[in-house]
Structures are given as C-alpha cells and as structure tokens.
Amino acid sequence: MSRPLRIALAAVALWYAAVACTGSTGGTATPAPAGVPPVTVAAGRSIAITEQGPVPRHLIAGPGDDISWRNDTPSDQRVTMVDGTESGLIKPGESFTRRFPTSGTFAYEIGPDGAQGLVEINLPEPTWS
C-alpha cells in the first residue's frame, strides 16, 4: 500500500475517532478534513462500486454482518482492505462478500483508481429494561 494511501486512511480514522468523542451521531453527510474525500454515512450491507467510487463511501453495520461490494462499472474491479484482504477480480455485475465478525473501522480501496471507503462495524446499542 502506498504511503499517501496510508496517510489518508490514518487521517480518516483519526477524524472518525474525534467525531465519536464529540458525540456526533454521524447520521448525515459530514465535511471531512482537508485532503480527505467527503463521506456519506449509511446503514446497510451492500456497497456499489461505481465509476465515481464506492456508494456509500462509509457503511455502518454490526458484528457478524456480511458486507458485499457489487461491481456496477463496465470494467473488472478489485477491493483491497488495509489488512491485506483482497477480493480478487470482480467482473462487471458480480459481487465480493466479506464477513466482519468484530467491531472496528476497516478501510479499503478499490482499484485501479484507488477510490477509498470505510466499513464501520459497531456493537449494537444496549437496551435497558
């Protein structure tokens, strides 16, 4: 992974940590720090790979959820997670699915353009009787 990508992903992770500490719910589009592409927060389990990048760029789900990336472009694509997990080539119209068993923030990029996105796995809110 290139140094600029590692720096950008670290900046995004720090920004999300700061947002979490300030109590922002992140329920709407939020401006990102300089040099980091804006993100759209959405709940769901599917990410479309488009010519403009992943939609949504920031997906929130729960532990144990399967997240799918669907290639909606006319060319082969690849999803590469920061942890080194790769999808292999995803042909147009096909999907790649990964299960996220634990909570955390997982950055990824889509090649060959290097568009970036985040999958955030949160524990469910406690219910009080």
Coordinates of N, CA and C in Angstrom, one line a residue:
M1 N 0.9 -1.2 0.0 CA 0.0 0.0 0.0 C 0.9 1.2 0.0
S2 N 0.5 2.2 -0.8 CA 1.4 3.4 -0.9 C 1.3 4.3 0.3
R3 N 2.4 5.0 0.5 CA 2.4 5.9 1.7 C 1.3 7.0 1.7
P4 N 1.0 7.6 0.6 CA -0.1 8.6 0.6 C -1.4 7.9 1.0
L5 N -1.7 6.7 0.6 CA -2.9 6.0 1.0 C -2.9 5.7 2.5
R6 N -1.8 5.3 3.0 CA -1.7 5.0 4.5 C -2.0 6.3 5.2
I7 N -1.4 7.4 4.8 CA -1.6 8.7 5.5 C -3.1 9.1 5.4
A8 N -3.7 9.0 4.2 CA -5.1 9.4 4.0 C -6.0 8.5 4.9
L9 N -5.8 7.2 4.9 CA -6.6 6.3 5.7 C -6.4 6.6 7.2
A10 N -5.2 6.9 7.6 CA -5.0 7.3 9.0 C -5.7 8.5 9.4
A11 N -5.7 9.5 8.5 CA -6.4 10.8 8.8 C -7.9 10.6 8.9
V12 N -8.4 9.7 8.0 CA -9.9 9.4 8.1 C -10.2 8.7 9.4
A13 N -9.3 7.8 9.8 CA -9.6 7.0 11.1 C -9.5 8.0 12.3
L14 N -8.5 8.9 12.3 CA -8.4 9.9 13.4 C -9.6 10.8 13.4
W15 N -10.1 11.2 12.2 CA -11.2 12.1 12.1 C -12.5 11.4 12.7
Y16 N -12.7 10.1 12.4 CA -13.8 9.4 12.9 C -13.7 9.2 14.4
A17 N -12.5 9.0 14.9 CA -12.4 8.9 16.4 C -12.7 10.2 17.0
A18 N -12.3 11.4 16.4 CA -12.6 12.7 17.0 C -14.1 12.9 17.0
V19 N -14.8 12.5 15.9 CA -16.2 12.7 15.8 C -16.9 11.9 16.9
A20 N -16.4 10.7 17.1 CA -17.1 9.8 18.1 C -16.9 10.4 19.5
C21 N -15.8 11.0 19.8 CA -15.5 11.6 21.1 C -16.4 12.9 21.3
T22 N -16.8 13.6 20.3 CA -17.5 14.8 20.4 C -19.0 14.5 20.5
G23 N -19.4 13.3 20.3 CA -20.8 12.9 20.5 C -21.6 13.1 19.2
S24 N -21.0 13.4 18.1 CA -21.7 13.5 16.8 C -22.3 12.1 16.4
T25 N -23.5 12.1 16.0 CA -24.1 10.8 15.6 C -23.7 10.3 14.3
G26 N -23.2 11.2 13.4 CA -22.7 10.8 12.1 C -23.9 10.4 11.2
G27 N -25.1 10.8 11.5 CA -26.2 10.4 10.7 C -26.4 11.1 9.4
T28 N -25.6 12.1 9.1 CA -25.7 12.8 7.8 C -24.3 13.0 7.3
A29 N -24.3 13.5 6.0 CA -23.0 13.7 5.4 C -22.3 14.8 6.2
T30 N -21.0 14.6 6.5 CA -20.2 15.5 7.3 C -19.0 15.9 6.6
P31 N -18.6 17.2 6.6 CA -17.4 17.6 5.9 C -16.2 16.9 6.5
A32 N -15.3 16.5 5.7 CA -14.1 15.8 6.1 C -12.9 16.8 6.2
P33 N -11.9 16.5 6.9 CA -10.7 17.3 7.0 C -10.1 17.5 5.6
A34 N -9.3 18.6 5.5 CA -8.6 18.9 4.2 C -7.9 17.6 3.7
G35 N -8.0 17.3 2.4 CA -7.2 16.2 1.8 C -7.9 14.9 1.9
V36 N -9.1 14.8 2.7 CA -9.8 13.5 2.8 C -11.1 13.7 2.1
P37 N -11.4 12.7 1.2 CA -12.7 12.9 0.4 C -13.9 12.8 1.4
P38 N -15.0 13.6 1.1 CA -16.2 13.6 1.9 C -16.8 12.2 1.9
V39 N -17.5 11.9 3.0 CA -18.1 10.6 3.1 C -19.6 10.7 3.4
T40 N -20.3 9.7 3.0 CA -21.7 9.6 3.2 C -21.9 8.4 4.2
V41 N -22.5 8.7 5.3 CA -22.8 7.6 6.3 C -24.1 6.9 5.9
A42 N -24.1 5.6 5.8 CA -25.3 4.9 5.5 C -25.3 3.6 6.2
A43 N -26.5 3.2 6.6 CA -26.6 1.8 7.2 C -27.0 0.9 6.1
G44 N -26.5 -0.3 6.1 CA -26.8 -1.3 5.1 C -25.7 -2.3 5.0
R45 N -25.8 -3.2 4.0 CA -24.9 -4.3 3.9 C -24.3 -4.4 2.5
S46 N -24.6 -3.4 1.6 CA -24.1 -3.5 0.3 C -23.5 -2.2 -0.2
I47 N -22.4 -2.3 -0.9 CA -21.6 -1.2 -1.4 C -21.6 -1.4 -2.9
A48 N -22.0 -0.4 -3.7 CA -21.9 -0.4 -5.1 C -20.6 0.2 -5.5
I49 N -19.8 -0.5 -6.4 CA -18.6 0.0 -7.0 C -19.0 0.8 -8.2
T50 N -18.9 2.1 -8.2 CA -19.3 2.9 -9.4 C -18.1 3.6 -10.0
E51 N -18.3 4.2 -11.1 CA -17.1 4.9 -11.7 C -16.7 6.1 -10.9
Q52 N -17.6 6.6 -10.0 CA -17.3 7.7 -9.1 C -16.7 7.2 -7.8
G53 N -16.6 5.9 -7.6 CA -16.1 5.4 -6.3 C -17.2 4.5 -5.6
P54 N -16.9 4.1 -4.4 CA -17.9 3.3 -3.7 C -19.1 4.1 -3.2
V55 N -20.3 3.5 -3.3 CA -21.5 4.1 -2.8 C -22.2 3.1 -1.9
P56 N -22.3 3.4 -0.6 CA -21.8 4.6 0.1 C -20.3 4.4 0.4
R57 N -19.6 5.5 0.6 CA -18.2 5.5 1.0 C -18.0 5.0 2.4
H58 N -18.9 5.2 3.2 CA -18.8 4.8 4.7 C -20.1 4.1 5.0
L59 N -19.9 2.8 5.3 CA -21.0 1.9 5.6 C -20.9 1.5 7.0
I60 N -22.1 1.5 7.7 CA -22.1 1.1 9.1 C -22.9 -0.2 9.2
A61 N -22.4 -1.2 9.9 CA -23.1 -2.5 10.1 C -22.7 -3.0 11.5
G62 N -23.2 -4.2 11.8 CA -22.9 -4.8 13.1 C -22.0 -6.0 13.0
P63 N -21.4 -6.5 14.1 CA -20.6 -7.6 14.1 C -21.3 -8.8 13.6
G64 N -20.6 -9.6 12.7 CA -21.2 -10.8 12.1 C -21.9 -10.5 10.8
D65 N -22.0 -9.3 10.4 CA -22.7 -9.0 9.2 C -21.8 -9.3 8.0
D66 N -22.4 -9.7 6.9 CA -21.7 -9.9 5.6 C -21.9 -8.6 4.8
I67 N -20.8 -8.0 4.3 CA -20.8 -6.8 3.5 C -20.4 -7.2 2.1
S68 N -21.2 -6.8 1.1 CA -21.0 -7.1 -0.3 C -20.6 -5.9 -1.1
W69 N -19.6 -6.0 -2.0 CA -19.3 -5.0 -2.9 C -19.7 -5.5 -4.3
R70 N -20.6 -4.7 -5.0 CA -21.1 -5.1 -6.3 C -20.5 -4.2 -7.3
N71 N -19.9 -4.8 -8.4 CA -19.3 -4.0 -9.4 C -20.3 -3.5 -10.4
D72 N -20.6 -2.2 -10.3 CA -21.5 -1.6 -11.3 C -20.8 -0.8 -12.4
T73 N -19.5 -1.2 -12.6 CA -18.8 -0.5 -13.7 C -18.6 -1.4 -14.9
P74 N -18.2 -0.9 -16.0 CA -18.0 -1.8 -17.2 C -16.7 -2.6 -17.2
S75 N -15.8 -2.3 -16.2 CA -14.5 -3.0 -16.1 C -14.3 -3.8 -14.9
D76 N -13.4 -4.7 -14.9 CA -13.0 -5.5 -13.7 C -12.6 -4.6 -12.6
Q77 N -12.9 -4.9 -11.3 CA -12.5 -4.2 -10.2 C -11.9 -5.1 -9.1
R78 N -11.3 -4.5 -8.1 CA -10.7 -5.3 -7.0 C -10.9 -4.4 -5.7
V79 N -11.3 -5.1 -4.6 CA -11.4 -4.4 -3.3 C -10.2 -4.9 -2.5
T80 N -9.4 -4.0 -2.0 CA -8.2 -4.3 -1.1 C -8.4 -3.6 0.2
M81 N -8.5 -4.5 1.3 CA -8.7 -3.9 2.6 C -7.3 -3.6 3.1
V82 N -7.3 -2.6 4.1 CA -6.0 -2.2 4.7 C -5.3 -3.4 5.3
D83 N -6.0 -4.4 5.9 CA -5.4 -5.5 6.5 C -4.8 -6.5 5.5
G84 N -4.9 -6.2 4.2 CA -4.3 -7.0 3.1 C -5.3 -8.0 2.5
T85 N -6.5 -8.1 3.0 CA -7.5 -9.0 2.4 C -7.9 -8.4 1.0
E86 N -7.9 -9.2 0.0 CA -8.3 -8.8 -1.4 C -9.4 -9.6 -1.9
S87 N -10.2 -9.0 -2.7 CA -11.3 -9.7 -3.3 C -11.0 -10.6 -4.5
G88 N -9.8 -10.3 -5.1 CA -9.6 -10.9 -6.5 C -10.4 -10.0 -7.4
L89 N -10.3 -10.3 -8.7 CA -11.0 -9.5 -9.7 C -12.5 -9.7 -9.6
I90 N -13.3 -8.6 -9.6 CA -14.7 -8.7 -9.6 C -15.2 -8.2 -10.9
K91 N -15.8 -9.1 -11.7 CA -16.3 -8.8 -13.1 C -17.5 -7.9 -13.0
P92 N -17.8 -7.1 -14.0 CA -19.0 -6.3 -14.1 C -20.2 -7.1 -13.7
G93 N -21.0 -6.6 -12.8 CA -22.3 -7.2 -12.4 C -22.1 -8.3 -11.3
E94 N -20.8 -8.6 -11.0 CA -20.6 -9.6 -9.9 C -20.3 -8.9 -8.6
S95 N -20.2 -9.7 -7.5 CA -20.0 -9.2 -6.2 C -19.0 -10.0 -5.4
F96 N -18.4 -9.3 -4.4 CA -17.5 -9.9 -3.5 C -18.1 -9.7 -2.1
T97 N -18.1 -10.7 -1.2 CA -18.7 -10.6 0.1 C -17.7 -11.0 1.2
R98 N -17.6 -10.2 2.3 CA -16.7 -10.5 3.4 C -17.5 -10.3 4.7
R99 N -17.3 -11.3 5.6 CA -18.0 -11.2 6.9 C -17.0 -10.4 7.9
F100 N -17.6 -9.6 8.7 CA -16.9 -8.8 9.7 C -17.3 -9.3 11.0
P101 N -16.6 -10.2 11.7 CA -17.0 -10.8 13.0 C -16.8 -9.9 14.2
T102 N -16.0 -8.9 14.1 CA -15.7 -8.0 15.2 C -15.9 -6.5 14.9
S103 N -16.1 -5.7 15.9 CA -16.3 -4.3 15.7 C -15.0 -3.6 15.4
G104 N -15.0 -2.5 14.7 CA -13.9 -1.8 14.3 C -14.1 -1.0 13.0
T105 N -13.2 -0.2 12.6 CA -13.3 0.5 11.4 C -12.3 0.0 10.4
F106 N -12.8 -0.4 9.2 CA -12.0 -1.1 8.2 C -11.9 -0.3 6.9
A107 N -10.8 0.2 6.6 CA -10.6 1.0 5.4 C -10.3 0.1 4.2
Y108 N -10.6 0.5 3.1 CA -10.4 -0.3 1.8 C -10.2 0.7 0.7
E109 N -9.6 0.2 -0.4 CA -9.6 0.9 -1.6 C -10.0 0.0 -2.8
I110 N -10.5 0.7 -3.8 CA -11.0 0.0 -5.0 C -10.1 0.3 -6.1
G111 N -9.5 -0.7 -6.8 CA -8.6 -0.4 -7.9 C -9.2 -0.5 -9.2
P112 N -8.6 0.0 -10.3 CA -7.3 0.5 -10.3 C -7.2 2.0 -10.0
D113 N -8.3 2.7 -9.8 CA -8.3 4.1 -9.5 C -7.9 4.4 -8.0
G114 N -8.0 3.5 -7.1 CA -7.7 3.7 -5.7 C -8.7 4.5 -4.9
A115 N -10.0 4.5 -5.4 CA -11.1 5.1 -4.6 C -11.1 4.5 -3.2
Q116 N -11.3 5.3 -2.2 CA -11.3 4.8 -0.8 C -12.6 4.8 -0.1
G117 N -12.8 3.9 0.8 CA -14.0 3.8 1.6 C -13.8 3.2 3.0
L118 N -14.8 3.2 3.8 CA -14.7 2.6 5.2 C -15.9 1.8 5.4
V119 N -15.7 0.7 6.1 CA -16.7 -0.1 6.7 C -16.6 0.0 8.2
E120 N -17.6 0.5 8.9 CA -17.6 0.6 10.3 C -18.5 -0.4 11.0
I121 N -17.9 -1.3 11.8 CA -18.7 -2.3 12.5 C -18.9 -1.9 13.9
N122 N -20.1 -1.6 14.3 CA -20.4 -1.2 15.7 C -21.2 -2.3 16.4
L123 N -20.9 -2.3 17.8 CA -21.7 -3.1 18.6 C -23.1 -2.5 18.7
P124 N -24.1 -3.3 18.9 CA -25.5 -2.8 19.0 C -25.6 -2.0 20.3
E125 N -26.5 -1.0 20.2 CA -26.8 -0.2 21.4 C -27.4 -1.1 22.5
P126 N -27.0 -0.9 23.8 CA -27.7 -1.7 24.8 C -29.1 -1.3 25.0
T127 N -29.9 -2.3 25.3 CA -31.4 -2.0 25.6 C -31.5 -2.0 27.1
W128 N -32.2 -1.1 27.7 CA -32.4 -1.0 29.1 C -33.9 -1.3 29.4
S129 N -34.1 -2.1 30.4 CA -35.5 -2.5 30.8 C -36.1 -1.5 31.7

